[in-house]
PDB file of C-alpha atoms in Angstrom:
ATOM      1  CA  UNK A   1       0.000   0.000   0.000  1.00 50.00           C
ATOM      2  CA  UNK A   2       2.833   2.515   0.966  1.00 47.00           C
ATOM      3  CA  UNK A   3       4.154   1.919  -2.636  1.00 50.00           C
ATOM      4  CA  UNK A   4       0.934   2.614  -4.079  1.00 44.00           C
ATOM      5  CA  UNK A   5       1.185   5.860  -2.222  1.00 43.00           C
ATOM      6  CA  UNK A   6       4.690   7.133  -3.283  1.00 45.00           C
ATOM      7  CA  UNK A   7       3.918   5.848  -6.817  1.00 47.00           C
ATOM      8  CA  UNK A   8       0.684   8.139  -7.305  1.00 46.00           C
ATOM      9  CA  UNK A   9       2.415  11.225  -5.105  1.00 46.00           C
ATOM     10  CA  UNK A  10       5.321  10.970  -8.111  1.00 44.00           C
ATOM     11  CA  UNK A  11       3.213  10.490 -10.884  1.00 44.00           C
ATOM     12  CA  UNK A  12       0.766  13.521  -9.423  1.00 46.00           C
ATOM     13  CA  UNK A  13       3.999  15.710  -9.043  1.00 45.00           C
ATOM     14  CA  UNK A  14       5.272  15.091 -12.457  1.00 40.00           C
ATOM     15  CA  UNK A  15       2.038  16.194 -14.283  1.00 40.00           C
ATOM     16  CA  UNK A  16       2.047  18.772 -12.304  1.00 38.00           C
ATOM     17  CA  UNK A  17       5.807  20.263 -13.341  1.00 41.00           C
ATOM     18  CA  UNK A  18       4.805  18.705 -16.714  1.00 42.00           C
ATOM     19  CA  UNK A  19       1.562  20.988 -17.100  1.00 42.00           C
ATOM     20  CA  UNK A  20       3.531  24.314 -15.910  1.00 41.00           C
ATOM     21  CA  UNK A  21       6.179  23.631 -18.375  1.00 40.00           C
ATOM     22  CA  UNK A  22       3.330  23.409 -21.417  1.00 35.00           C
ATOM     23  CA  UNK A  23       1.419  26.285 -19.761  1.00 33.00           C
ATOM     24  CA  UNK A  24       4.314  28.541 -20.161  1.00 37.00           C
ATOM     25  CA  UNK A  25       5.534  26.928 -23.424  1.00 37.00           C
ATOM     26  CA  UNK A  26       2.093  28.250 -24.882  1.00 37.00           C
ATOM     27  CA  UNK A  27       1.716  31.366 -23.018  1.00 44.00           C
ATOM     28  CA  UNK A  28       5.439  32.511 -23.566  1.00 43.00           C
ATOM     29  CA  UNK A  29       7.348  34.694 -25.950  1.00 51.00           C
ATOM     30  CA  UNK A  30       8.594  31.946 -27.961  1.00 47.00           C
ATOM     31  CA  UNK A  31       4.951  30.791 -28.310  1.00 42.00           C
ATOM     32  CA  UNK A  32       3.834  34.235 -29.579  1.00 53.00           C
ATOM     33  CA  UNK A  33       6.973  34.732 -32.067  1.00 51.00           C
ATOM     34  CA  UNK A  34       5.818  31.906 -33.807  1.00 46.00           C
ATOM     35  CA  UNK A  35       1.974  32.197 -34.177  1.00 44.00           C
ATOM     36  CA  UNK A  36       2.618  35.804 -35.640  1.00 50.00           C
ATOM     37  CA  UNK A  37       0.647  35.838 -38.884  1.00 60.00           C
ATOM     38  CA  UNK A  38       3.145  37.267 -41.096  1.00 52.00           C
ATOM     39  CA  UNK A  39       5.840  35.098 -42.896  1.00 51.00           C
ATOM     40  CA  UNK A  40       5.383  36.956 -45.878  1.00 45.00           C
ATOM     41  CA  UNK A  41       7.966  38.331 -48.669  1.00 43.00           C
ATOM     42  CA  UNK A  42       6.591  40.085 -52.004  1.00 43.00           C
ATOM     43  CA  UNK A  43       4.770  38.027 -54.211  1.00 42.00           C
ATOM     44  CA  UNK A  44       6.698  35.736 -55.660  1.00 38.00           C
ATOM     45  CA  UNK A  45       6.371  35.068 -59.874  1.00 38.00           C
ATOM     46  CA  UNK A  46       4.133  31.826 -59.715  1.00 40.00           C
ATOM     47  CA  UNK A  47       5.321  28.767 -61.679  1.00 40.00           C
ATOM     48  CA  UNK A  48       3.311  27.851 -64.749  1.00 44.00           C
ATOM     49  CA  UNK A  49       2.099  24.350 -65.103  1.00 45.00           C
ATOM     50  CA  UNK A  50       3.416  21.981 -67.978  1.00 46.00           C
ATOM     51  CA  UNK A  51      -0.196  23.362 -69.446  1.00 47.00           C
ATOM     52  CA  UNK A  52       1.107  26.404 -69.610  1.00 47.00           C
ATOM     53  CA  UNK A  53      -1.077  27.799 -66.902  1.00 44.00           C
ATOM     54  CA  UNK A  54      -0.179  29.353 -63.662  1.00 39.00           C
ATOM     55  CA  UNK A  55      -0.659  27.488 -60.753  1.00 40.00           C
ATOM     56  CA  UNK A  56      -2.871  28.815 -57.823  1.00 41.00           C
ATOM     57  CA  UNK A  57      -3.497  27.409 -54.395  1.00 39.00           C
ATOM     58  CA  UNK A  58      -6.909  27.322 -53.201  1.00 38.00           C
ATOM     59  CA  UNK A  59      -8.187  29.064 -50.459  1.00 38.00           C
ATOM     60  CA  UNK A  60      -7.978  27.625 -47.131  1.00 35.00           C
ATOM     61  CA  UNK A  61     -10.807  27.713 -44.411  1.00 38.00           C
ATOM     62  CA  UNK A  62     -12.737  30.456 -45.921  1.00 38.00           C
ATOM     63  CA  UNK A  63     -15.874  28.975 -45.054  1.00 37.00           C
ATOM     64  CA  UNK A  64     -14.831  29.299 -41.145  1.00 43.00           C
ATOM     65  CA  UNK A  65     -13.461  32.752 -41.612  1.00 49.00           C
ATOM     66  CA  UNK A  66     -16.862  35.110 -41.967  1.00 56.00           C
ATOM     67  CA  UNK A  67     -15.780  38.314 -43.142  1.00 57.00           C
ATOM     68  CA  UNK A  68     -16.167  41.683 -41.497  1.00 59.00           C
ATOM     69  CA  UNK A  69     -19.909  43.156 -41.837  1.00 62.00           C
ATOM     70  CA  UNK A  70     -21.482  45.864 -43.720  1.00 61.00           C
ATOM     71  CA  UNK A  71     -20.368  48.431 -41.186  1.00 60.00           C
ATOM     72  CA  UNK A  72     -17.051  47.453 -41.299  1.00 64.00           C
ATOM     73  CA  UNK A  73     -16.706  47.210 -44.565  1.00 63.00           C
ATOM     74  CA  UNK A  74     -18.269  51.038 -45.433  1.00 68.00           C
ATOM     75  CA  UNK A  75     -14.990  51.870 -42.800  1.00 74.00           C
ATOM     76  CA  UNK A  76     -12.105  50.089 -44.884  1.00 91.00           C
ATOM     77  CA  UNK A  77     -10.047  51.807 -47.008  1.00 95.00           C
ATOM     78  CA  UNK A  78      -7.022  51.187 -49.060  1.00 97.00           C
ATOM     79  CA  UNK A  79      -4.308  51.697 -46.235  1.00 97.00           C
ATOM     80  CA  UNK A  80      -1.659  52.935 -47.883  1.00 98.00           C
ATOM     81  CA  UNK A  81      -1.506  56.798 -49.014  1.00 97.00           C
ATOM     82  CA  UNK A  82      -2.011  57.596 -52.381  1.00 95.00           C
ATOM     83  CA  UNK A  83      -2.642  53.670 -53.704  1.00 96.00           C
ATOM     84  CA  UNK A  84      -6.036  53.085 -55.372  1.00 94.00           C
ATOM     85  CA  UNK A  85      -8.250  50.508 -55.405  1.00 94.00           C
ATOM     86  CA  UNK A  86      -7.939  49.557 -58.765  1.00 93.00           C
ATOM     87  CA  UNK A  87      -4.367  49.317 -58.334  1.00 94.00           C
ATOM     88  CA  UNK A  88      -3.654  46.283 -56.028  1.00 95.00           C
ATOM     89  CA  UNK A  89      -3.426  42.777 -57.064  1.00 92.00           C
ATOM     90  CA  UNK A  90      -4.864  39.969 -55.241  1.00 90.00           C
ATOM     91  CA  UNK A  91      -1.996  38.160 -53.221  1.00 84.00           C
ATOM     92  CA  UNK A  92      -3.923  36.214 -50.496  1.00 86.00           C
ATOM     93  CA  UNK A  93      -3.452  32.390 -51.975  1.00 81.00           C
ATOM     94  CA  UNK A  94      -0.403  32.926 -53.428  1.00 82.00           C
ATOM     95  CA  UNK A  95       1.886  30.302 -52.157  1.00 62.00           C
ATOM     96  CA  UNK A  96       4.889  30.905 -49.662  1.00 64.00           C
ATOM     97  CA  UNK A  97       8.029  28.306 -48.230  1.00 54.00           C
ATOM     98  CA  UNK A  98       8.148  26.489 -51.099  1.00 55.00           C
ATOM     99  CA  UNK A  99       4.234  25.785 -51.488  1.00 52.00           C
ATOM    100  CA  UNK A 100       4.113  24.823 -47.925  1.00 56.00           C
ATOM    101  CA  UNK A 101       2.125  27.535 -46.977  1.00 61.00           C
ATOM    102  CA  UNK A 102      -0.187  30.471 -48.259  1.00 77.00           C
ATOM    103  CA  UNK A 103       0.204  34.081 -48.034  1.00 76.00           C
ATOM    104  CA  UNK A 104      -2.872  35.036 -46.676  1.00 87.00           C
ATOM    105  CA  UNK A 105      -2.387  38.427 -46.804  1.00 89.00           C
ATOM    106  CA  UNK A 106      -1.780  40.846 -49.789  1.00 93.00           C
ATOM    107  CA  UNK A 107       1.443  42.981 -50.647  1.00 94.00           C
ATOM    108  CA  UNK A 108       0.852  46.613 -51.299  1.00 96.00           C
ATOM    109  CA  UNK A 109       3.801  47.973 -52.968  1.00 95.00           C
ATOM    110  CA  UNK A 110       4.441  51.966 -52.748  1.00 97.00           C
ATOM    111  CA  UNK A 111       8.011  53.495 -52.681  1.00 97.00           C
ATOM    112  CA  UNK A 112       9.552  53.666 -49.070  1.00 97.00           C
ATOM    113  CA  UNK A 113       8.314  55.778 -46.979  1.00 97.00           C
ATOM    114  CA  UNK A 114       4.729  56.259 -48.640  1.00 98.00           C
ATOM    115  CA  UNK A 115       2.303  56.677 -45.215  1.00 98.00           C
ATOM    116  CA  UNK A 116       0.534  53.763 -44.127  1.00 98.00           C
ATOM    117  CA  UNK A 117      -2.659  54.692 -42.975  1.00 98.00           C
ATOM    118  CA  UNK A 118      -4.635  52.900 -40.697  1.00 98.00           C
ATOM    119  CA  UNK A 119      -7.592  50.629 -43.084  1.00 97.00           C
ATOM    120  CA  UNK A 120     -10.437  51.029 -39.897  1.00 95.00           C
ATOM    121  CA  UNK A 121     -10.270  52.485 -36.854  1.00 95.00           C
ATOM    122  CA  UNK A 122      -9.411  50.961 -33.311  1.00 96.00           C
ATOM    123  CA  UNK A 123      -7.119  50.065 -31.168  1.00 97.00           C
ATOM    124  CA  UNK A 124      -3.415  49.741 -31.041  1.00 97.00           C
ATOM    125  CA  UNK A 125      -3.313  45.992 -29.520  1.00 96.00           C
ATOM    126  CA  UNK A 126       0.241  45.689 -30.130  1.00 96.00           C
ATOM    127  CA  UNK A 127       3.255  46.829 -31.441  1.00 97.00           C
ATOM    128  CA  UNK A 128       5.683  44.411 -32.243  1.00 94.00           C
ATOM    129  CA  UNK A 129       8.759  43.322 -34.241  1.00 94.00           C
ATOM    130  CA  UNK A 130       9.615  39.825 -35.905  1.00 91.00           C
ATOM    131  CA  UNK A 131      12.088  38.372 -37.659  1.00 92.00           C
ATOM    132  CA  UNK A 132       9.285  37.513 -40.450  1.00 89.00           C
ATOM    133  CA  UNK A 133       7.405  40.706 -40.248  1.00 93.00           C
ATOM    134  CA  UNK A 134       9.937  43.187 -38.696  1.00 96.00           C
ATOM    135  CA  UNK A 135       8.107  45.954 -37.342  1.00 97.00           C
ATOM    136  CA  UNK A 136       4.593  45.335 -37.095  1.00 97.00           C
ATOM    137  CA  UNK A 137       1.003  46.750 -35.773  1.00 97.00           C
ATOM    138  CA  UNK A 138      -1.608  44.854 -34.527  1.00 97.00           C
ATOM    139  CA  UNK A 139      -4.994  47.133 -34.494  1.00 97.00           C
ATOM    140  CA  UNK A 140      -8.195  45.188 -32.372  1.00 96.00           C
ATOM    141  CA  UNK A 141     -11.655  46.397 -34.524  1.00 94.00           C
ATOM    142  CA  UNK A 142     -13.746  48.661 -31.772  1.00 93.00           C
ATOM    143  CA  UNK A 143     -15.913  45.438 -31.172  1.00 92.00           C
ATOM    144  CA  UNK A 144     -12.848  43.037 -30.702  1.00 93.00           C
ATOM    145  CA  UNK A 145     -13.514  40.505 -33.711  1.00 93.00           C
ATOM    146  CA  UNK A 146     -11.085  41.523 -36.115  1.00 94.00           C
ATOM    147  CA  UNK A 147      -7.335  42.183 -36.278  1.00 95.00           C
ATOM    148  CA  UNK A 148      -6.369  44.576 -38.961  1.00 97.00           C
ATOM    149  CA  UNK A 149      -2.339  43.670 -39.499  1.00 96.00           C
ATOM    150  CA  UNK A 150       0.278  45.614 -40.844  1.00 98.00           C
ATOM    151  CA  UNK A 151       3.905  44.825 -41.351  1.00 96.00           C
ATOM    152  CA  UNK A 152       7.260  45.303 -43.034  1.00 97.00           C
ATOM    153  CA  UNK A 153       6.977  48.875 -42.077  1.00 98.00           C
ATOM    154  CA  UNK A 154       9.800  51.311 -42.105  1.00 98.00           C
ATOM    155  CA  UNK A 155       9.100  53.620 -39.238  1.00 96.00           C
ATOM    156  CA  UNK A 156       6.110  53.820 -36.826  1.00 98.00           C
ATOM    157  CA  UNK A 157       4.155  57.126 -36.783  1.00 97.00           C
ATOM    158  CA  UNK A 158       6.116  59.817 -34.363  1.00 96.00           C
ATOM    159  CA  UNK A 159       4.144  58.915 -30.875  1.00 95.00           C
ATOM    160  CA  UNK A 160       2.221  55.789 -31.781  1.00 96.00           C
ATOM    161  CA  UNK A 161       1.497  53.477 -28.481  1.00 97.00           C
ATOM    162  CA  UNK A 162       0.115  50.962 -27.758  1.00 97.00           C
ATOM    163  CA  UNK A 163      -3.562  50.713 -26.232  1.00 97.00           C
ATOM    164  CA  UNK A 164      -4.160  53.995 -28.803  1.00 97.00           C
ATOM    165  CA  UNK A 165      -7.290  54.644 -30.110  1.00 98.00           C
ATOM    166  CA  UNK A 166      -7.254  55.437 -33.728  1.00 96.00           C
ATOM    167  CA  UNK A 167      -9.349  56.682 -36.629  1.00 96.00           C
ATOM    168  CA  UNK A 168      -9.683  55.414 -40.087  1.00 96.00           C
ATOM    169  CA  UNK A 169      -7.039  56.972 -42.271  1.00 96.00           C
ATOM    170  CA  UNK A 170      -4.931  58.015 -39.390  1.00 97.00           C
ATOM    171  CA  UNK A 171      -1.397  57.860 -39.522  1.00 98.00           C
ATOM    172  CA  UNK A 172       0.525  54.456 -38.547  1.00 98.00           C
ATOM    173  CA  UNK A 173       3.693  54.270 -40.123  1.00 98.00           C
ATOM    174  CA  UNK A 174       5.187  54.125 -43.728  1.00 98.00           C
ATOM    175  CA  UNK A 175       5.817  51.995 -45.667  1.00 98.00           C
ATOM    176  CA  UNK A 176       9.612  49.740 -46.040  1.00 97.00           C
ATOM    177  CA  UNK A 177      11.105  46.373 -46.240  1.00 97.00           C
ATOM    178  CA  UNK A 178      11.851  45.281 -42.801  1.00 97.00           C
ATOM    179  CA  UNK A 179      11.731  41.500 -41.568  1.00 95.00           C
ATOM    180  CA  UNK A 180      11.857  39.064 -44.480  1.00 90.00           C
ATOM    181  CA  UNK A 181      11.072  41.617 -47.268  1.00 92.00           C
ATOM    182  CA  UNK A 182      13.427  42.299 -50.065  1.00 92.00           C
ATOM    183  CA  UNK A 183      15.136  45.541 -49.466  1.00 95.00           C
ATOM    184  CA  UNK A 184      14.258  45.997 -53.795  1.00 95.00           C
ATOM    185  CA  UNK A 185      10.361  45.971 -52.977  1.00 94.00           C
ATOM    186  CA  UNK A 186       9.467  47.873 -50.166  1.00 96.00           C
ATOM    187  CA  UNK A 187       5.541  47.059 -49.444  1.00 96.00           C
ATOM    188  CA  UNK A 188       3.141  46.609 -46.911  1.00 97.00           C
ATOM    189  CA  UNK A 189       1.711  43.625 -46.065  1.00 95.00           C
ATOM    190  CA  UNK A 190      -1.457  43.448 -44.737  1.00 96.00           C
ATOM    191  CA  UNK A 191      -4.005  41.153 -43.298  1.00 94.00           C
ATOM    192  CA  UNK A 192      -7.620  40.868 -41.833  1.00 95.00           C
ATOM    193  CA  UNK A 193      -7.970  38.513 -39.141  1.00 94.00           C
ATOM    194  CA  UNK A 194     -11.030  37.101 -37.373  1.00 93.00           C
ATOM    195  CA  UNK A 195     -10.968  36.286 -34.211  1.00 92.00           C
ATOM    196  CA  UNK A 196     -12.628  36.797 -30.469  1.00 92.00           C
ATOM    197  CA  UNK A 197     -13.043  39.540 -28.470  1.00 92.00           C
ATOM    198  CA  UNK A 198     -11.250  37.025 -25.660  1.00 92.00           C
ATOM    199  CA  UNK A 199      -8.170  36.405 -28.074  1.00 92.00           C
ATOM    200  CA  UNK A 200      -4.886  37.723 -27.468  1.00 92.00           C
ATOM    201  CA  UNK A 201      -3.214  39.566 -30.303  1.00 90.00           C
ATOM    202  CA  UNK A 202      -0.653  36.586 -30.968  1.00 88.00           C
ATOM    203  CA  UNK A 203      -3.172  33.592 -30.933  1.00 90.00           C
ATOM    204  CA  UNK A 204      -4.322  31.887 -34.472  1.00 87.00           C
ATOM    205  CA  UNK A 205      -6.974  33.740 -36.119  1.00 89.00           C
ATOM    206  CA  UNK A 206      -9.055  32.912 -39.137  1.00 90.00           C
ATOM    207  CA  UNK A 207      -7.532  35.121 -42.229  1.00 92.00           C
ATOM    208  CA  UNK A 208     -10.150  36.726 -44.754  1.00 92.00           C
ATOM    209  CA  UNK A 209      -9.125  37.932 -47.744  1.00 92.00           C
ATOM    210  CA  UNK A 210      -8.593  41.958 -47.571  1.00 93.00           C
ATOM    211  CA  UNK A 211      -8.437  42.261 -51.483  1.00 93.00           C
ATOM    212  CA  UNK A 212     -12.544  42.007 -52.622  1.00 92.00           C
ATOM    213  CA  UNK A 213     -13.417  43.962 -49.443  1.00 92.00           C
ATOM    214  CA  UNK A 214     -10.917  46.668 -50.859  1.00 93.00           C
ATOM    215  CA  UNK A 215     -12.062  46.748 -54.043  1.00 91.00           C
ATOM    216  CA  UNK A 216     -15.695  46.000 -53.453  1.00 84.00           C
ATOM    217  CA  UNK A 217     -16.158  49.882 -54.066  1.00 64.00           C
ATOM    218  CA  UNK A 218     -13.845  50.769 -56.865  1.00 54.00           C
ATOM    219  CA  UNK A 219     -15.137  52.112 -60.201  1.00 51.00           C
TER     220      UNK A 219
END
């Protein structure tokens, strides 16, 4: 009996160690450097097929992702200064790593420096830099449901901090190559995120494609 006893006390203390360890393994900064949504370079020149046709990747989970609503939507604008509509190309599925992956985001490309303005208004959830994404800005839609995501950027606006409410159009940054970008095609990348008002900034998040909601409205 007493080694029935000492077995389940050891066994009881090791799942307990065990379960801290994971606890902090998924709540830690190593955890949130790699669940950042933005391993993205520009666009890469897809490879044709031996059809001759260019090869896409499919969409993934856009049936989970619902897309902002019709208020929303009426809010978003293109978010970089001076960059129409008409003028950006639809990046989301292109394929990243080697096909591993997709982009789920799109590249707006504008000279360095051009302003990035913010696409909706909010808040400043985080500000953050990665090794994929260099210096980045999280901004949390005013009812918590949506991350609007913006990276590569050169600078940050003069006095931008986090916790910040913003306006639509408001100054965030401008536009560069930082992270994984190529220093020859300074862009931003940015990407619409669906989550819960519960979610930290850094947790998966269902991507929706910012390109038809951006151009929904262009002549």
């Amino acid at each position: 009996m007493l080694t029935v006893v000492i077995t389940a006390t050891l066994t009881s203390a090791v799942w307990i160690v065990a379960g801290g360890s994971l606890i902090e393994l998924a709540d830690g900064e190593h955890q949130r450097d790699a669940t950042h949504p933005a391993d993205a370079a520009p666009s890469p020149t897809p490879s044709p097929n031996e059809d001759g046709a260019v090869r896409r990747a499919d969409a993934v989970g856009a049936a989970a992702a619902r897309a902002p609503d019709a208020i929303e939507l009426r809010e978003l604008i293109v978010p970089v200064l001076n960059v129409r509509a008409q003028d950006l190309s639809d990046t989301f599925t292109d394929e990243r790593a080697d096909a591993q992956r997709l982009h789920e985001a799109i590249d707006i490309m504008a000279p360095r420096g051009t302003t990035v303005i913010a696409a909706a208004p909010g808040r400043i959830e985080k500000l953050f830099r990665s090794k994929a994404g260099g210096n980045t800005i999280y901004v949390r839609s005013n009812d918590g449901q949506t991350i609007y995501y913006y990276a590569h950027l050169d600078k940050y606006a003069e006095g931008l901090r986090e916790g910040q409410r913003i306006r639509r159009g408001q100054r965030l940054g401008s536009v560069g190559s930082t992270g994984n970008a190529s220093e020859d095609a300074p862009h931003l990348h940015f990407a619409i995120l669906r989550t819960t008002a519960d979610a930290d900034w850094w947790e998966p998040a269902n991507a929706v494609n910012p390109y038809p909601l951006l151009t929904a409205k262009a002549p």
